[in-house]
PDB file of N, CA and C in Angstrom:
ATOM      1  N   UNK G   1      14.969  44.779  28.835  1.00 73.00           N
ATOM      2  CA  UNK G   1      14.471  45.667  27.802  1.00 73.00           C
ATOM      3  C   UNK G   1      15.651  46.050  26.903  1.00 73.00           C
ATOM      4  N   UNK G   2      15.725  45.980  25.676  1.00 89.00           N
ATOM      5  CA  UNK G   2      16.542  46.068  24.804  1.00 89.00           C
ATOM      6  C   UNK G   2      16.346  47.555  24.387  1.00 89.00           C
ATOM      7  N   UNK G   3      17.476  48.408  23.475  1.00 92.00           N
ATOM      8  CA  UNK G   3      17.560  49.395  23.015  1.00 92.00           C
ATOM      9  C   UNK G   3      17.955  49.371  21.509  1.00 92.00           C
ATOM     10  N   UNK G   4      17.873  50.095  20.753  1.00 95.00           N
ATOM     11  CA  UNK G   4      18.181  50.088  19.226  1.00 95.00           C
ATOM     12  C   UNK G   4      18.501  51.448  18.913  1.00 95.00           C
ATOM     13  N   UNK G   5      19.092  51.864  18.031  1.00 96.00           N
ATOM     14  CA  UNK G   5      19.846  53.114  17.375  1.00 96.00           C
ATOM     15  C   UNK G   5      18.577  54.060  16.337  1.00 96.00           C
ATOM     16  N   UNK G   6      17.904  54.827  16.505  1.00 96.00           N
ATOM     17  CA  UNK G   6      17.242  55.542  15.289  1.00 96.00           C
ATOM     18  C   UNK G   6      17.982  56.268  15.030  1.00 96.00           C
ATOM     19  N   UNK G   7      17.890  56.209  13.489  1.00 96.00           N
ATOM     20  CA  UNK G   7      18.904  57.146  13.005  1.00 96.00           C
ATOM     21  C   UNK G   7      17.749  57.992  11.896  1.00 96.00           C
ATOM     22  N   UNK G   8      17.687  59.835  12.207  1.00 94.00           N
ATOM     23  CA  UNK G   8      16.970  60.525  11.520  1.00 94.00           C
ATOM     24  C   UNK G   8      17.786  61.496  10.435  1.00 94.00           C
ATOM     25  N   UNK G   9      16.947  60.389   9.265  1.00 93.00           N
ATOM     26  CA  UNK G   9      17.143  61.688   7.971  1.00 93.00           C
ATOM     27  C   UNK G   9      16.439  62.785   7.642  1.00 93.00           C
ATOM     28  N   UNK G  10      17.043  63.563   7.154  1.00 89.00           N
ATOM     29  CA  UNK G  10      18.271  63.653   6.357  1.00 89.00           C
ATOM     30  C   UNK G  10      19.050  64.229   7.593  1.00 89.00           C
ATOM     31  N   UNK G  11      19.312  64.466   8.272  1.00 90.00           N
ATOM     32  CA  UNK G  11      20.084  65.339   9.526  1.00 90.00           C
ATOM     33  C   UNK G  11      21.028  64.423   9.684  1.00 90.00           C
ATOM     34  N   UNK G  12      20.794  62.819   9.471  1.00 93.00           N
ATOM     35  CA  UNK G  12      22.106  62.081  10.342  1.00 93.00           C
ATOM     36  C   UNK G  12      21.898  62.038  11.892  1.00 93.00           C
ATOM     37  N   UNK G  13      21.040  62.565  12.643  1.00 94.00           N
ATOM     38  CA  UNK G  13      21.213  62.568  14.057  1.00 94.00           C
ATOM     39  C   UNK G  13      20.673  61.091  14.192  1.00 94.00           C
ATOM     40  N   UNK G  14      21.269  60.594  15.352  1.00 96.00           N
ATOM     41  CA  UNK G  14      20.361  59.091  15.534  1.00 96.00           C
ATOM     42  C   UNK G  14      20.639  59.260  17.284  1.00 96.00           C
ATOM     43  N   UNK G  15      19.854  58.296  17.900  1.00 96.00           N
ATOM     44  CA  UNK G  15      19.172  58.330  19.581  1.00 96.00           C
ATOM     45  C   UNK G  15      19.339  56.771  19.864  1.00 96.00           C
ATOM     46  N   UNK G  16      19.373  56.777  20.903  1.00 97.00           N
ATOM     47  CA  UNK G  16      19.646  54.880  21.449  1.00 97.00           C
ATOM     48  C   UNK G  16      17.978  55.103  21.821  1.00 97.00           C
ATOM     49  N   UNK G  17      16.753  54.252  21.747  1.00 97.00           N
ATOM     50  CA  UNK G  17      15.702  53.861  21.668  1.00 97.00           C
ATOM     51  C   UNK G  17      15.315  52.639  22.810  1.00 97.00           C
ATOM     52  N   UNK G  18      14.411  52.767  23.484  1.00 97.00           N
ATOM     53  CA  UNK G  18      14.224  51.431  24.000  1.00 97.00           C
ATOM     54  C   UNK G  18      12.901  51.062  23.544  1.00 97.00           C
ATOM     55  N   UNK G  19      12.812  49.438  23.489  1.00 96.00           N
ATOM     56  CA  UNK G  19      11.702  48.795  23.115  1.00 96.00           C
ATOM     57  C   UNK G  19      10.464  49.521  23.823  1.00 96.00           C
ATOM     58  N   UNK G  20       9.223  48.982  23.400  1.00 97.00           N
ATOM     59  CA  UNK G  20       7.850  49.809  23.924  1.00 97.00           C
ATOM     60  C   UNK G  20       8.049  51.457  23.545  1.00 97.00           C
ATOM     61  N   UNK G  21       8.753  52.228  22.362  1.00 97.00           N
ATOM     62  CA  UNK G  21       8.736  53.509  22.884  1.00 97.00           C
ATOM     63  C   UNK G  21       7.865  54.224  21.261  1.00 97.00           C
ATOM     64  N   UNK G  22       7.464  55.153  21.237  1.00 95.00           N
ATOM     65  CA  UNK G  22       6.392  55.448  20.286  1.00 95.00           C
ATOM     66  C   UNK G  22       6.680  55.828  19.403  1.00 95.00           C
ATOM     67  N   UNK G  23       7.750  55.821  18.284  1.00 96.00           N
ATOM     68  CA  UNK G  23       8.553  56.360  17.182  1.00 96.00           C
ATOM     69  C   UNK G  23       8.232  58.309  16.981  1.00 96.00           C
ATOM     70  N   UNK G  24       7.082  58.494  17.260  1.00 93.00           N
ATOM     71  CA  UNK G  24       6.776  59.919  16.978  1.00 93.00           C
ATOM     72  C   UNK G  24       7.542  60.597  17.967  1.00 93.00           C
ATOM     73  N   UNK G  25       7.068  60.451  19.900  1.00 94.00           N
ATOM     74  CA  UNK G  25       7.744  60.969  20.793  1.00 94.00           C
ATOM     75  C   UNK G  25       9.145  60.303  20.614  1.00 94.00           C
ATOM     76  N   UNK G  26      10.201  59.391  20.102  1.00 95.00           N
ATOM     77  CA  UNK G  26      11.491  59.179  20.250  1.00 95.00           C
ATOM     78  C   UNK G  26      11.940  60.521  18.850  1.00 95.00           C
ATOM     79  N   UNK G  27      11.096  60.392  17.832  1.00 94.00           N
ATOM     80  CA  UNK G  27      11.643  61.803  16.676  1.00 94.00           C
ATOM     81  C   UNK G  27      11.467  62.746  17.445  1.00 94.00           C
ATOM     82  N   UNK G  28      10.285  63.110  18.374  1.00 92.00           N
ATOM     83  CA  UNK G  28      10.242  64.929  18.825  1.00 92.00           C
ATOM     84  C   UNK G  28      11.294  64.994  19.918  1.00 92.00           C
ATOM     85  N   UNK G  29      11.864  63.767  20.597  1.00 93.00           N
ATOM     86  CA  UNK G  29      13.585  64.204  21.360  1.00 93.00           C
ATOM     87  C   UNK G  29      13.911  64.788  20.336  1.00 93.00           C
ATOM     88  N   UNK G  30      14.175  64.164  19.021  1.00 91.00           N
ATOM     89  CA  UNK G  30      15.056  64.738  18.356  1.00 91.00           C
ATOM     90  C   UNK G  30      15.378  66.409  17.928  1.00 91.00           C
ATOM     91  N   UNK G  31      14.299  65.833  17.653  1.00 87.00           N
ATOM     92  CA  UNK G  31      13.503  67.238  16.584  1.00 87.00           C
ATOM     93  C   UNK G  31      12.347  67.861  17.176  1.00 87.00           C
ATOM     94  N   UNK G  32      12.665  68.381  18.671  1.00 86.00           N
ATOM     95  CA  UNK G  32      11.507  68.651  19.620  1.00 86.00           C
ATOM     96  C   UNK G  32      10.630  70.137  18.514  1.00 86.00           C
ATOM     97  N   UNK G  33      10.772  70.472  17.378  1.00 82.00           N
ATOM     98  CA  UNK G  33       9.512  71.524  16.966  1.00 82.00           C
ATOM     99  C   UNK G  33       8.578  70.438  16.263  1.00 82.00           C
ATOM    100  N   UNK G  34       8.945  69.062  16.161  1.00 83.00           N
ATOM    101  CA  UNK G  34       7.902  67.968  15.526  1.00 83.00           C
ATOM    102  C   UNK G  34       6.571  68.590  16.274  1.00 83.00           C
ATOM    103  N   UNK G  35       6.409  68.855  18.215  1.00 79.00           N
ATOM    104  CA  UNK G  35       5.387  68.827  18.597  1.00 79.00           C
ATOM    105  C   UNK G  35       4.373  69.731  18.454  1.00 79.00           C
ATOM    106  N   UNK G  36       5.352  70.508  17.998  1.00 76.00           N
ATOM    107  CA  UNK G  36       4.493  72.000  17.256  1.00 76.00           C
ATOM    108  C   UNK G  36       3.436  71.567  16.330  1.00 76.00           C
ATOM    109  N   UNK G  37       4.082  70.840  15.435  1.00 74.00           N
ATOM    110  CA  UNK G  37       3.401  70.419  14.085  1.00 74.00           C
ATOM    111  C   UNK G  37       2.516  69.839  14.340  1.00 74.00           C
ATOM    112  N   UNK G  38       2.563  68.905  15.714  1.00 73.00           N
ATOM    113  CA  UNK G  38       1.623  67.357  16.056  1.00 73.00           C
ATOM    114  C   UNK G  38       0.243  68.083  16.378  1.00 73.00           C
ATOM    115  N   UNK G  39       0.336  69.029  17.190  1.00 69.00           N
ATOM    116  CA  UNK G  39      -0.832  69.888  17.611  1.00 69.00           C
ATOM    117  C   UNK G  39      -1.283  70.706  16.884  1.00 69.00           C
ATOM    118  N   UNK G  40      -0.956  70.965  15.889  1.00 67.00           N
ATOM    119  CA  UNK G  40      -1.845  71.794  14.686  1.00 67.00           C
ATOM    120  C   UNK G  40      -2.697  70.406  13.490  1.00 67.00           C
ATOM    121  N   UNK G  41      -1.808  69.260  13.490  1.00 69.00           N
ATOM    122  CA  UNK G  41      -2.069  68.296  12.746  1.00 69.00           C
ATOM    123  C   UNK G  41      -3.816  68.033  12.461  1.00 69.00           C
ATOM    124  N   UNK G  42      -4.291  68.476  11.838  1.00 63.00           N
ATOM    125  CA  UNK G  42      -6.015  68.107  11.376  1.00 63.00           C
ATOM    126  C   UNK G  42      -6.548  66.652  10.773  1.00 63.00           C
ATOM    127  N   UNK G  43      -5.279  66.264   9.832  1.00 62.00           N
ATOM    128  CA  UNK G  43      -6.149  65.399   9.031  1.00 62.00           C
ATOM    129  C   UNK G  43      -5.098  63.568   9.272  1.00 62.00           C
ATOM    130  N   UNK G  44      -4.188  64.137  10.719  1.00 65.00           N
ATOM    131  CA  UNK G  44      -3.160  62.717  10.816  1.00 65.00           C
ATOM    132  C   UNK G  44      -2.172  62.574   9.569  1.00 65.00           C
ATOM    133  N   UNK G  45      -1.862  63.657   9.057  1.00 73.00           N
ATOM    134  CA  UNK G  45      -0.885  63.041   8.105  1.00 73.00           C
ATOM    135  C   UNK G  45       0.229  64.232   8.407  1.00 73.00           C
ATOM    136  N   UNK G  46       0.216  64.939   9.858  1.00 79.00           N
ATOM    137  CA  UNK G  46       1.688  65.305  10.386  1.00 79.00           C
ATOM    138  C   UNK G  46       2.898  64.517  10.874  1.00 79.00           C
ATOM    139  N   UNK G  47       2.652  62.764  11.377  1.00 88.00           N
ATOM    140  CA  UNK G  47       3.353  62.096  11.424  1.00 88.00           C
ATOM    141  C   UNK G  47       3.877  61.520  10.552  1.00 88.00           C
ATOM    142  N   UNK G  48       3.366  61.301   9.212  1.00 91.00           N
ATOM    143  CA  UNK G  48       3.537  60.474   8.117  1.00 91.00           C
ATOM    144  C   UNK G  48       5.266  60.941   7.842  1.00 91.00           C
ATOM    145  N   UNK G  49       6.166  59.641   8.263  1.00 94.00           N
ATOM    146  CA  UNK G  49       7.467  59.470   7.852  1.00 94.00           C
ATOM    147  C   UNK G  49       7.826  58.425   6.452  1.00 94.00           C
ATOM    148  N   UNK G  50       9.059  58.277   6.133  1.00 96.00           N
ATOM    149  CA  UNK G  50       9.511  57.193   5.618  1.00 96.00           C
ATOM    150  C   UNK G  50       9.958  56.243   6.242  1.00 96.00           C
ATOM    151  N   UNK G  51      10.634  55.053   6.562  1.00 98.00           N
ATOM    152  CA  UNK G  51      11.237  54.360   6.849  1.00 98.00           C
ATOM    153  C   UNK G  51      11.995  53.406   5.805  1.00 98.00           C
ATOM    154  N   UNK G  52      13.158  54.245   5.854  1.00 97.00           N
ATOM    155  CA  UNK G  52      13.979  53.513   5.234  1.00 97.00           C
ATOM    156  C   UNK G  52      14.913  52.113   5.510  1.00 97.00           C
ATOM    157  N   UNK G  53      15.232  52.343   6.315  1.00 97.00           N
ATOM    158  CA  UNK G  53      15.551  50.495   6.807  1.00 97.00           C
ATOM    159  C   UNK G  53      14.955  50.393   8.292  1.00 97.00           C
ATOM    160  N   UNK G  54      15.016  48.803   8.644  1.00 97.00           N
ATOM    161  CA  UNK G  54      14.432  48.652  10.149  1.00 97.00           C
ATOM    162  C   UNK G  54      13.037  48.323  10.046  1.00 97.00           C
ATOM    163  N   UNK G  55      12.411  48.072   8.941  1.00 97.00           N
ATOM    164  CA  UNK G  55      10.748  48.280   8.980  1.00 97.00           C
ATOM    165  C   UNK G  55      10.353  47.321   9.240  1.00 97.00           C
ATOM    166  N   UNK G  56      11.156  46.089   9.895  1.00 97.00           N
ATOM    167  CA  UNK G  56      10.766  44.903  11.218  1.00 97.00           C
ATOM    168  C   UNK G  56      11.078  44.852  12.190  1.00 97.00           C
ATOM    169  N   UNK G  57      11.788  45.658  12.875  1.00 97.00           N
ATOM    170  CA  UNK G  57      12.266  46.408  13.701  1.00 97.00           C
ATOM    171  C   UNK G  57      10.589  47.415  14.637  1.00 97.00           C
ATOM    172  N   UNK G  58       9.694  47.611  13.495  1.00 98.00           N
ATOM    173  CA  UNK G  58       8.601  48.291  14.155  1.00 98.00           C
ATOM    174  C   UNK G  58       7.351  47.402  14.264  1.00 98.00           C
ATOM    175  N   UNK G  59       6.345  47.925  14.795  1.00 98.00           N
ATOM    176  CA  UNK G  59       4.934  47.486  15.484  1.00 98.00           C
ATOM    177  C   UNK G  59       4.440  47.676  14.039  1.00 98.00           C
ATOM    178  N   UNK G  60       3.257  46.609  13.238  1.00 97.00           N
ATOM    179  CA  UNK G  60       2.582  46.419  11.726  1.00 97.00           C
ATOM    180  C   UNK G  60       1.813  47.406  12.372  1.00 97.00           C
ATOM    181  N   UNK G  61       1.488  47.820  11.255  1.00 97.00           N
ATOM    182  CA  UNK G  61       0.289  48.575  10.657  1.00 97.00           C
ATOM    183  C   UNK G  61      -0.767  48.306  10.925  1.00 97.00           C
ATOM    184  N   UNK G  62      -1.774  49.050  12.050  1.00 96.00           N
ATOM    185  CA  UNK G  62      -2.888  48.381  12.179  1.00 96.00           C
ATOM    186  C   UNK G  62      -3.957  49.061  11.003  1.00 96.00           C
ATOM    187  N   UNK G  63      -4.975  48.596  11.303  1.00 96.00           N
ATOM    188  CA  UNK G  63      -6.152  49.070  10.429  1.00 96.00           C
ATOM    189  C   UNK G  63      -6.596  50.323  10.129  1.00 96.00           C
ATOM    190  N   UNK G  64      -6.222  51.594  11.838  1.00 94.00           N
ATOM    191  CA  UNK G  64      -6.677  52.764  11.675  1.00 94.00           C
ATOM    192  C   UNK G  64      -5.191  53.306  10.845  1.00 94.00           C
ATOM    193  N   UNK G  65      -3.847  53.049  11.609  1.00 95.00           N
ATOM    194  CA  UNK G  65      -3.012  54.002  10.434  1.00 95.00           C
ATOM    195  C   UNK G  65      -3.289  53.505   9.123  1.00 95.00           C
ATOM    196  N   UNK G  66      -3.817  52.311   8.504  1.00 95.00           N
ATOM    197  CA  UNK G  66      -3.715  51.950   7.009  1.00 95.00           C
ATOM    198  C   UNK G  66      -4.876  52.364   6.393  1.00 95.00           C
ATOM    199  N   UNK G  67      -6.164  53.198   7.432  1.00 94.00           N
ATOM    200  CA  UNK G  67      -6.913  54.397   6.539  1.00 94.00           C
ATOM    201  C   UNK G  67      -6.478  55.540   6.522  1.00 94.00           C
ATOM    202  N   UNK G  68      -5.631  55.821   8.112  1.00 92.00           N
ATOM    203  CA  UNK G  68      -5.350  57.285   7.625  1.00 92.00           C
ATOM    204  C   UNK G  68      -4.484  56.765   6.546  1.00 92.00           C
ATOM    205  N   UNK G  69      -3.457  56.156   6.240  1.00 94.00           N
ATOM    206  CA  UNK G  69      -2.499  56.340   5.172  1.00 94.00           C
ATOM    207  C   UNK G  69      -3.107  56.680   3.643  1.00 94.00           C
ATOM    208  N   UNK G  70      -4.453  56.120   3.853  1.00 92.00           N
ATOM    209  CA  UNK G  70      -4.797  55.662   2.627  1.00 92.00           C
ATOM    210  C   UNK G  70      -5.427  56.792   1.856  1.00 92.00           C
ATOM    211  N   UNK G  71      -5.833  57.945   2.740  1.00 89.00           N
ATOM    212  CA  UNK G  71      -6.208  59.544   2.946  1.00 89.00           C
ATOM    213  C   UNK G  71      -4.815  60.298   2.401  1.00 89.00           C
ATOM    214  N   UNK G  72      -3.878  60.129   2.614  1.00 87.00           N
ATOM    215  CA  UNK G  72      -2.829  61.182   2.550  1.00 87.00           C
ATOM    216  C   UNK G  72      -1.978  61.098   0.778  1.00 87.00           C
ATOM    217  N   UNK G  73      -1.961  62.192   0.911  1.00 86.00           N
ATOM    218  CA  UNK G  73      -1.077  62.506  -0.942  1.00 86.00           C
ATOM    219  C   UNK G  73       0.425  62.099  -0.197  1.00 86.00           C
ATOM    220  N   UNK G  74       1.284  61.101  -1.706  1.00 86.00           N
ATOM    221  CA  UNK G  74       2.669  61.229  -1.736  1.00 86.00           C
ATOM    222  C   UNK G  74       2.918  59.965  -0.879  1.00 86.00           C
ATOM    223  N   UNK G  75       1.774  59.047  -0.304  1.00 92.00           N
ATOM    224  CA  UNK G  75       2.031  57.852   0.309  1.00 92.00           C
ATOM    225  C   UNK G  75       2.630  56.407  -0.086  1.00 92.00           C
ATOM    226  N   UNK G  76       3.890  56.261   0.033  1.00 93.00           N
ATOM    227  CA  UNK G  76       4.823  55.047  -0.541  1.00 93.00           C
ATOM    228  C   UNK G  76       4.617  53.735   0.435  1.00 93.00           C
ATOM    229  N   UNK G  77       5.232  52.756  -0.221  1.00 94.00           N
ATOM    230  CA  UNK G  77       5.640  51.448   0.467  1.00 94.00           C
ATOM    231  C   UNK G  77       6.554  51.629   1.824  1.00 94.00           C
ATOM    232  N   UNK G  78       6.824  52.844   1.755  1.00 96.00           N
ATOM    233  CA  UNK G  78       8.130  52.772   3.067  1.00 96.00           C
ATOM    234  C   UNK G  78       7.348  53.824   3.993  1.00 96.00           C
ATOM    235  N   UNK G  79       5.904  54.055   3.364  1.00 96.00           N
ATOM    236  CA  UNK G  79       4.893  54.637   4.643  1.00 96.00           C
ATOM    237  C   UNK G  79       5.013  54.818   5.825  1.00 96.00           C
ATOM    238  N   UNK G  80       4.715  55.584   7.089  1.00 96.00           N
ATOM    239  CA  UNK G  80       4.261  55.038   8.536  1.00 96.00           C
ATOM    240  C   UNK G  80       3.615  56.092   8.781  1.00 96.00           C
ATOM    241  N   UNK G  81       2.822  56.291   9.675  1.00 95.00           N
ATOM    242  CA  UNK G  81       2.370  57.428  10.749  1.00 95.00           C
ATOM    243  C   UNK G  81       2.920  57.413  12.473  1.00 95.00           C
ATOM    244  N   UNK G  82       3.645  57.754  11.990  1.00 94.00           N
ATOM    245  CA  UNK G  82       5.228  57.411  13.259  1.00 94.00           C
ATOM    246  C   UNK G  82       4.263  57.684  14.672  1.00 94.00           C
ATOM    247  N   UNK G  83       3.139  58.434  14.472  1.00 91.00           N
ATOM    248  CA  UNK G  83       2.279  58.457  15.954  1.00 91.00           C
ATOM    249  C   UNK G  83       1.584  57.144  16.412  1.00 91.00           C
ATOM    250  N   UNK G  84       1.777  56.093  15.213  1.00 94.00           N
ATOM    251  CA  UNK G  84       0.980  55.073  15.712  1.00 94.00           C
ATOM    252  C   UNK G  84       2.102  53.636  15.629  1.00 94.00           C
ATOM    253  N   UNK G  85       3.510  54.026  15.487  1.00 96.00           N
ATOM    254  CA  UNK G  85       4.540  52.793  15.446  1.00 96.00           C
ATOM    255  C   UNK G  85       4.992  52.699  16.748  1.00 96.00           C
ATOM    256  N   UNK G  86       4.957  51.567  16.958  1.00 97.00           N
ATOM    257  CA  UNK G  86       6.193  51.298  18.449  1.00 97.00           C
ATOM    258  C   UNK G  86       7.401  50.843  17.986  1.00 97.00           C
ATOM    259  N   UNK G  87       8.313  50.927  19.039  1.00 97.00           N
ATOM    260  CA  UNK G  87       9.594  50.327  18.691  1.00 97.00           C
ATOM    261  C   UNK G  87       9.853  49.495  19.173  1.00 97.00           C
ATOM    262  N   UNK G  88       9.909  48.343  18.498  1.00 97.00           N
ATOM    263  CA  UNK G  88      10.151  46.496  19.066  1.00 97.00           C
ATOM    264  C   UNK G  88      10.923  46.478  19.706  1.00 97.00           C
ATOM    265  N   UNK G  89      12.223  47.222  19.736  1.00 93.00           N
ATOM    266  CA  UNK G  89      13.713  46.841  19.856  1.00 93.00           C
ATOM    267  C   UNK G  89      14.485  45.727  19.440  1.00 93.00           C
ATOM    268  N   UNK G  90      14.334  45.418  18.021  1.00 95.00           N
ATOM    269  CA  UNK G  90      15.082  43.968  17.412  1.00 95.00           C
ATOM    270  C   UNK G  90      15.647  44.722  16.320  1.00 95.00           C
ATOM    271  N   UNK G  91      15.747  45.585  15.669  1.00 97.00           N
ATOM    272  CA  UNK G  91      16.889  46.356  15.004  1.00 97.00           C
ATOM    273  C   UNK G  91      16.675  47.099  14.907  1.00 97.00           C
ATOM    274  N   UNK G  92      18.180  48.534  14.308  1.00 97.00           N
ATOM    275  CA  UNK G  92      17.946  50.027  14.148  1.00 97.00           C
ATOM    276  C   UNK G  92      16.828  50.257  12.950  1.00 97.00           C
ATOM    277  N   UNK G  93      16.861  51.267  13.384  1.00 98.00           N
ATOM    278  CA  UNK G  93      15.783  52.058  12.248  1.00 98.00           C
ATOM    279  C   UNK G  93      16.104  53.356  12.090  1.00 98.00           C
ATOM    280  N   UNK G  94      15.922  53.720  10.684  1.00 98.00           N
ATOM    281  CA  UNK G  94      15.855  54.768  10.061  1.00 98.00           C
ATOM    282  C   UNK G  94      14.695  55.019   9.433  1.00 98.00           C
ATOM    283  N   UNK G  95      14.660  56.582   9.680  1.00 97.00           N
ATOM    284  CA  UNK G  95      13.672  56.998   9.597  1.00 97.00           C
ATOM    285  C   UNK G  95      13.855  58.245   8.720  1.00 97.00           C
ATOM    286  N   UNK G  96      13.018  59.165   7.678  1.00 95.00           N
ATOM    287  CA  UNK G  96      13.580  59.652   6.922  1.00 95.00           C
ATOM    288  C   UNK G  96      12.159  60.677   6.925  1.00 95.00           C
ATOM    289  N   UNK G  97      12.595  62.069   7.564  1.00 92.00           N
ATOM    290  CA  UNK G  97      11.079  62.977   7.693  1.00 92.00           C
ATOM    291  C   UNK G  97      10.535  63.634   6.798  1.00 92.00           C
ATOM    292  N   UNK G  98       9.223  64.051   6.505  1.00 82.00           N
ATOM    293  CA  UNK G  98       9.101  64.538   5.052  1.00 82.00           C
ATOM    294  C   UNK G  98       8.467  66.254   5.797  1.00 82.00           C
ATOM    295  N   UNK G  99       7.992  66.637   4.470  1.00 69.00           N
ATOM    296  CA  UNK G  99       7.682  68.189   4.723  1.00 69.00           C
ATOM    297  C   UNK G  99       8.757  68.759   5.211  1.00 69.00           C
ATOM    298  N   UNK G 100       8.543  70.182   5.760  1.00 57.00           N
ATOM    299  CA  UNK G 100       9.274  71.005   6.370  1.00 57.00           C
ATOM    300  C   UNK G 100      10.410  70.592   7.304  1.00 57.00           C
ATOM    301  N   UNK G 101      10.163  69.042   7.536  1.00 54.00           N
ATOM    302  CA  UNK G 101      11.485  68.614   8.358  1.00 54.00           C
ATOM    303  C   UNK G 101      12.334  68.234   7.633  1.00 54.00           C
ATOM    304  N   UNK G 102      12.501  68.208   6.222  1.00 52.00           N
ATOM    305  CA  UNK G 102      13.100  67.379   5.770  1.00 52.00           C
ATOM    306  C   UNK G 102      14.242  68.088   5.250  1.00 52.00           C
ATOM    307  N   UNK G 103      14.316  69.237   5.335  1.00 45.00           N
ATOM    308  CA  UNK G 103      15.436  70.274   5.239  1.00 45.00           C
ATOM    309  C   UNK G 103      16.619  70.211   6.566  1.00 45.00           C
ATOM    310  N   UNK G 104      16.039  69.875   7.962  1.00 40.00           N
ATOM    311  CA  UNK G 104      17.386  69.345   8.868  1.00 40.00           C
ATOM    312  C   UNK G 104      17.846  68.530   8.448  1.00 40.00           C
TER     313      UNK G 104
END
């Protein structure tokens, strides 16, 4: 089983990762008040990150995150709903949080 580096913006903190692991629970190590947010979350767009590099590095997009995505304001090409990515383990990734996280 291989491991890879996430590295979370804007904070700079990054975590050694192992393959199979769920990008949302490897951010709430980070940033353990993410889970706060996850459990109030109504409409699935509390996970919605960026990903700035690494974005083959993760599990495609299946069909249900590419409706929720398709629901949410402010949704780019560098999209995810980090509750529904795995981590391959074939390169780092960065990840870049929006809303209220995005001030760490």
């Amino acid at each position: 089983m291989s491991t890879v580096t996430l590295k979370v913006m804007p904070s700079g903190k990054t975590i050694d990762v192992a393959e199979g692991t769920n990008l949302l629970e490897a951010l709430i190590s980070v940033e353990p008040r993410l889970a706060a947010q996850q459990k109030a979350d109504k409409d699935g767009s509390a996970s919605h990150v960026f990903i700035q590099e690494g974005r083959k590095g993760l599990s495609k997009t299946s069909r249900e995150e590419n409706e929720k995505l398709d629901a949410i304001v402010g949704v780019g090409s560098k999209s995810r709903l980090a509750a529904h990515v795995t981590v391959l383990g074939t390169e780092n990734v960065t990840v870049e949080l929006l809303g209220e996280f995005s001030g760490f």
